[in-house]
Short mmCIF file of C-alpha atoms in Angstrom, two decimals:
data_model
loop_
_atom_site.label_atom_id
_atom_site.label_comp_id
_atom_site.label_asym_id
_atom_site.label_seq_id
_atom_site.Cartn_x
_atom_site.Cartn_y
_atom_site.Cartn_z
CA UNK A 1001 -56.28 33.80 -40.67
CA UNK A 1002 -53.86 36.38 -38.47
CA UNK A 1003 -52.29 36.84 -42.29
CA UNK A 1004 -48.61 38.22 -41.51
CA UNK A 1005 -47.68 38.59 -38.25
CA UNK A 1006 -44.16 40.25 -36.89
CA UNK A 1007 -42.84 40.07 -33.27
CA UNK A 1008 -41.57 42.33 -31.93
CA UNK A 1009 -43.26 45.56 -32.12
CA UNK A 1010 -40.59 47.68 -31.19
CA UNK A 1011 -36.90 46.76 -29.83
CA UNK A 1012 -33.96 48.84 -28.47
CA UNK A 1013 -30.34 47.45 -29.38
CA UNK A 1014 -26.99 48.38 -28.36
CA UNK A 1015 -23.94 48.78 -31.37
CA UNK A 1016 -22.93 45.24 -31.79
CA UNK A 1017 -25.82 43.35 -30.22
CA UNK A 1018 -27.70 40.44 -31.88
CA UNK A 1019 -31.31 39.49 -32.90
CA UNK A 1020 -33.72 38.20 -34.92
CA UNK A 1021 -37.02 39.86 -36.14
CA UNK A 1022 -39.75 37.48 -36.28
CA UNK A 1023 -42.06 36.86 -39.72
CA UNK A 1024 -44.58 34.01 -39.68
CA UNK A 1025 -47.47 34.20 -42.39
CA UNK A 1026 -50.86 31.23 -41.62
CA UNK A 1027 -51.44 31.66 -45.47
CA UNK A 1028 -49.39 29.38 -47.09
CA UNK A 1029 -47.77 31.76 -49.18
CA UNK A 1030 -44.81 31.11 -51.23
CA UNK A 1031 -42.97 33.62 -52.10
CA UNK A 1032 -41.98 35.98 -48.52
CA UNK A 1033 -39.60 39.27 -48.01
CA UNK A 1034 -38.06 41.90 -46.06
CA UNK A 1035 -38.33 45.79 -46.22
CA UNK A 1036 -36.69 48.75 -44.31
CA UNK A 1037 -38.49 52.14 -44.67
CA UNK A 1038 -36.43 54.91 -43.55
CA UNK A 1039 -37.74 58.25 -43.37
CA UNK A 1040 -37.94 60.25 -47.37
CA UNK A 1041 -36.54 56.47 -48.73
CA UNK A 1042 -39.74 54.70 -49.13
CA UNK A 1043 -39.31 50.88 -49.00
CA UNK A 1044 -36.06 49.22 -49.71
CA UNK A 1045 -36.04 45.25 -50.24
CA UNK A 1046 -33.36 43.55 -47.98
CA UNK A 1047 -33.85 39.62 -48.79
CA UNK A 1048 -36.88 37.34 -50.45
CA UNK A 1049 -37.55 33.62 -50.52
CA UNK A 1050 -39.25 32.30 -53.17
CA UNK A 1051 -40.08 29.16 -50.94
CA UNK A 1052 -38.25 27.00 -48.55
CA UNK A 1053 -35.09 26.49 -48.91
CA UNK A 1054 -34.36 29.26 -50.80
CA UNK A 1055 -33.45 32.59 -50.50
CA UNK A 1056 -31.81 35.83 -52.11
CA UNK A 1057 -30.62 38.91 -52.12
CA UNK A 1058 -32.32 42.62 -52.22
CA UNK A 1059 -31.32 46.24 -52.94
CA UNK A 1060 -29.56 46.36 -49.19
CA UNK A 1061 -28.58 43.09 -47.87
CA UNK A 1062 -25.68 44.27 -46.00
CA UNK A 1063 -25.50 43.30 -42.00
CA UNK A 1064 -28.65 40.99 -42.69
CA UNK A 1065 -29.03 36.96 -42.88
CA UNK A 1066 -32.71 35.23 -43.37
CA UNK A 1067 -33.13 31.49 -43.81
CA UNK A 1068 -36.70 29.85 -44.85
CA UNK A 1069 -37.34 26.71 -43.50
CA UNK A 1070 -40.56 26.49 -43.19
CA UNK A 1071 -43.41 27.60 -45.64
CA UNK A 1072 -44.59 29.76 -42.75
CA UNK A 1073 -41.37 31.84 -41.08
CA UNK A 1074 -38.99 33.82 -42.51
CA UNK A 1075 -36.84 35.55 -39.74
CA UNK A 1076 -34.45 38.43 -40.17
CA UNK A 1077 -31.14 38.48 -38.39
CA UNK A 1078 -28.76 41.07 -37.88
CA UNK A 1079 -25.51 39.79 -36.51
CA UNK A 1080 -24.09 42.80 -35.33
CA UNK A 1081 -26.51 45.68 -34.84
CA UNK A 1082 -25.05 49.04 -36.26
CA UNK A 1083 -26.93 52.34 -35.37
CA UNK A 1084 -27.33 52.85 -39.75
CA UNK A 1085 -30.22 50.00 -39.30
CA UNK A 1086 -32.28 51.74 -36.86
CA UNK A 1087 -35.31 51.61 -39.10
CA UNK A 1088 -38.83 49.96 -39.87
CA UNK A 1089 -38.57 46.75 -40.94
CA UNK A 1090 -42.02 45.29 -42.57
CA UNK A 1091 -42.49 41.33 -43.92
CA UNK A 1092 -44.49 40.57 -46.48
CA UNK A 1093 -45.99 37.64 -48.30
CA UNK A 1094 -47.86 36.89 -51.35
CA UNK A 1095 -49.10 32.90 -52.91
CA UNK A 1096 -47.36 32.56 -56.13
CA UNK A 1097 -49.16 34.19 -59.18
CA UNK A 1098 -51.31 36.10 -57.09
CA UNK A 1099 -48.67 39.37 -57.45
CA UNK A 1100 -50.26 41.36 -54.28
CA UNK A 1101 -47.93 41.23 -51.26
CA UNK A 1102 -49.40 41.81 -47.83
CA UNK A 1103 -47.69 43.56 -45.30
CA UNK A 1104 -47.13 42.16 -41.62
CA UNK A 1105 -47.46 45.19 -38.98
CA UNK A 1106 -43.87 45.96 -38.70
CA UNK A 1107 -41.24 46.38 -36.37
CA UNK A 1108 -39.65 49.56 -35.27
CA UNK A 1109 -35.74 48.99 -34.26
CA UNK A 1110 -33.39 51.31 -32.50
CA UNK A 1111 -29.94 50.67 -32.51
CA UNK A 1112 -28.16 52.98 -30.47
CA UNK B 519 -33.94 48.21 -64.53
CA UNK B 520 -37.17 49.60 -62.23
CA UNK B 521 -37.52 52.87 -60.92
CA UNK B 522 -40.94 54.64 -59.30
CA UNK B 523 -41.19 58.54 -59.10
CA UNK B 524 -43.40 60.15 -56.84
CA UNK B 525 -42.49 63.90 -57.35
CA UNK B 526 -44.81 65.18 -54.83
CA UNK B 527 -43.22 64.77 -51.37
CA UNK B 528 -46.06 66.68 -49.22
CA UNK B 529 -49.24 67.51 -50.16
CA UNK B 530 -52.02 69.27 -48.32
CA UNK B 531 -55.92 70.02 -48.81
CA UNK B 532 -58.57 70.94 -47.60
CA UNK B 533 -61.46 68.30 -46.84
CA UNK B 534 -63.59 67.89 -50.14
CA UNK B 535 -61.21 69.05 -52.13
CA UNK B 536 -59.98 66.60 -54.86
CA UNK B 537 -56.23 65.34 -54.87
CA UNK B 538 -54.56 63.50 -57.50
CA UNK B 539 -51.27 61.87 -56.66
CA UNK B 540 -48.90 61.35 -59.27
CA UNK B 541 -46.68 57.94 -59.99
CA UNK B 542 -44.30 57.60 -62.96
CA UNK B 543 -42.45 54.57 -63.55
CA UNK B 544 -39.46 53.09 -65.98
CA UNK B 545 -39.24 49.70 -66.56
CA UNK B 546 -38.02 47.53 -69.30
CA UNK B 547 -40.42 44.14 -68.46
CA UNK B 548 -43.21 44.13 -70.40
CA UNK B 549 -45.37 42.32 -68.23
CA UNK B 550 -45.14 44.09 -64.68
CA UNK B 551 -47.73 45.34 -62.34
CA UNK B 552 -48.42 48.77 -60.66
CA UNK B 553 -49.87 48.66 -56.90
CA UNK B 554 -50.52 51.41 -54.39
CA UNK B 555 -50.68 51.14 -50.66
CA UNK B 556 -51.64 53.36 -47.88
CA UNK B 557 -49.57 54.04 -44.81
CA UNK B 558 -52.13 55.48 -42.00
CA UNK B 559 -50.41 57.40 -39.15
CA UNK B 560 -50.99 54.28 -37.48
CA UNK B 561 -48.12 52.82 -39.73
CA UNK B 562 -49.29 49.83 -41.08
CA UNK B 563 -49.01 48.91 -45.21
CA UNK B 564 -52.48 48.75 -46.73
CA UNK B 565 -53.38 47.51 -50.42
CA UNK B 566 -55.40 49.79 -52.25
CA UNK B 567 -54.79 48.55 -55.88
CA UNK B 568 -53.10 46.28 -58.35
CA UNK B 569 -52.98 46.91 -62.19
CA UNK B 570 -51.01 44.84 -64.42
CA UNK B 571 -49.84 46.17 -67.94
CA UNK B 572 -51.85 44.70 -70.15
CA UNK B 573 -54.88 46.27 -68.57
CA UNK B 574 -55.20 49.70 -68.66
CA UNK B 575 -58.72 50.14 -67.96
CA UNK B 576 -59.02 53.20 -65.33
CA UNK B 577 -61.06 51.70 -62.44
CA UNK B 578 -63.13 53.41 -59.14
CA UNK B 579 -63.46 52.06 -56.13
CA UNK B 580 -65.66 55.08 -53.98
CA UNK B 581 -63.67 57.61 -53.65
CA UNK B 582 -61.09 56.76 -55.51
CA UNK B 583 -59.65 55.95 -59.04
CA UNK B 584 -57.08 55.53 -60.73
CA UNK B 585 -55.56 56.55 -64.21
CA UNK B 586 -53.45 54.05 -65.40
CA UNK B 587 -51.74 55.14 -69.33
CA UNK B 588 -49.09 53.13 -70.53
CA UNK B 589 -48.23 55.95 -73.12
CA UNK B 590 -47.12 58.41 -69.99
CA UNK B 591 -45.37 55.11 -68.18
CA UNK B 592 -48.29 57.09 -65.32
CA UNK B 593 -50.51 55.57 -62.72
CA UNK B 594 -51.85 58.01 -61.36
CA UNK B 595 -54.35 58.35 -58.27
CA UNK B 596 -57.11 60.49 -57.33
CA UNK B 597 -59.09 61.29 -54.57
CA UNK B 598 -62.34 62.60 -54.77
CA UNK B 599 -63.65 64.67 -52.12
CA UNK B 600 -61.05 63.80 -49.76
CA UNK B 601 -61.94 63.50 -45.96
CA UNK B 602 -59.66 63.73 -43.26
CA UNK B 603 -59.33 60.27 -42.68
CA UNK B 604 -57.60 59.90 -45.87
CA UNK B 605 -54.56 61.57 -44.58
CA UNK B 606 -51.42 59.29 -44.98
CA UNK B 607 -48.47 58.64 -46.77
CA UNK B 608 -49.43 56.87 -50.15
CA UNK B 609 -46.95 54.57 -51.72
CA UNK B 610 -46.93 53.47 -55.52
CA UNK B 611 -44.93 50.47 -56.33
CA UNK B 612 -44.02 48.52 -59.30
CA UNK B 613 -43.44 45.01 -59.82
CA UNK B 614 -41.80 42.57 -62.43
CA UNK B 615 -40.21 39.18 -63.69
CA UNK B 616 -37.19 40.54 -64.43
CA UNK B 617 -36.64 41.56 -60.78
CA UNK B 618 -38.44 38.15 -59.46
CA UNK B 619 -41.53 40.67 -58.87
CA UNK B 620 -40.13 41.88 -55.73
CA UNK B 621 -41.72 45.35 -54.99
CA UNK B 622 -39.85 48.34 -55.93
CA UNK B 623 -41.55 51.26 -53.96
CA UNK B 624 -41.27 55.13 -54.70
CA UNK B 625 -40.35 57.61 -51.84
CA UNK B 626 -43.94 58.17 -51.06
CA UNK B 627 -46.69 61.29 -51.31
CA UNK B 628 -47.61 62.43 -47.50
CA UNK B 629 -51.32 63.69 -47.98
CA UNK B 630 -52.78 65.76 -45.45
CA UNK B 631 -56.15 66.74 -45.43
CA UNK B 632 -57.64 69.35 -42.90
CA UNK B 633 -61.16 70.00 -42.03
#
């Protein structure tokens, strides 16, 4: 099993550019989510799927979409890249009623 | 609603010293769970432990343990005889069904060990 994997590793984005971060878990795992971790903030929860086909909100949705249709990929988008996301953004996944979430590698994002 | 306080930002010792971190928590589920992770320099998330609050049996695992007491709303972890590899940013993080158990994380403890 590769467990949680994230692509890319590290990405540079202009104000107002688009893109997706990439979350794909081989474990068949249920429930899936984003983080950002900015620096003294810890780990923030942007959105969470509970399985596919559906999917909420976090503590800081804002500027950030995710769909889930597939068991196995949950992708982040941010429409319009503002320099206020430049963070670390992890994915994580955990099998429902197992409550341990495992953390994909992250991705470091610059928006300048 | 969930809220995890690390109060010690920075922390710094010297190798085989013992370090306790500290993790207090509010929460008004009374089934949630308590987890704490490890952030190498490196930057990836590991899993070190998950308690959930109907067990408060301390455990060990090596080096470390950790004192879990529902009476303090505390889960706190030490480090015994720390080596330098230990140094990283330790997270503690609480979970629950009232907040779908999505992972509420405190600010984090960086722990630096020198030789």
């Amino acid at each position: 099993n590769a467990g949680v994997t994230q692509t890319p590793k590290f990405q540079v984005l202009k104000t107002g550019q688009s893109m997706t971060l990439q979350c794909a878990q081989d474990m068949n795992h249920e429930y899936m989510s984003w983080y950002r971790q900015d620096p003294g903030m810890g780990l923030r929860l942007i959105h969470y799927s509970v399985g596919a086909g559906i999917t909420d909100q976090g503590e800081v949705p804002n500027g950030y979409n995710v769909s889930r249709s597939t068991t196995e990929d949950f992708p982040l988008r941010l429409l319009s890249a503002a320099p206020s996301q430049t963070s670390v953004y992890f994915c994580a996944s955990r099998s429902t009623g197992e409550e341990t979430q495992y953390f994909g590698p992250g991705t470091r994002l610059l928006v300048l | 609603a969930q809220k995890v306080t690390q109060a010690q930002t920075e922390i710094s010792v010297v190798e085989k010293e013992d370090v306790t971190l500290d993790c207090v928590y509010e929460t008004r589920d009374t089934t949630y769970y308590l987890f704490w992770y490890k952030q190498p320099p490196s930057g990836e998330l590991v899993f070190l432990i998950r308690r959930n609050s109907f067990d408060e049996q301390n455990e060990i695992s090596g080096r470390y343990s950790w004192n879990f007491q529902k009476s303090t709303s505390s889960f706190n972890f030490t480090i015994t005889a720390s080596q330098v590899v230990d140094s990283a940013v330790y997270f503690c993080a609480l979970s629950g069904a009232n907040s779908g158990y999505a992972l509420n994380f405190g600010k984090g403890t960086s722990l630096l060990v020198t030789p």
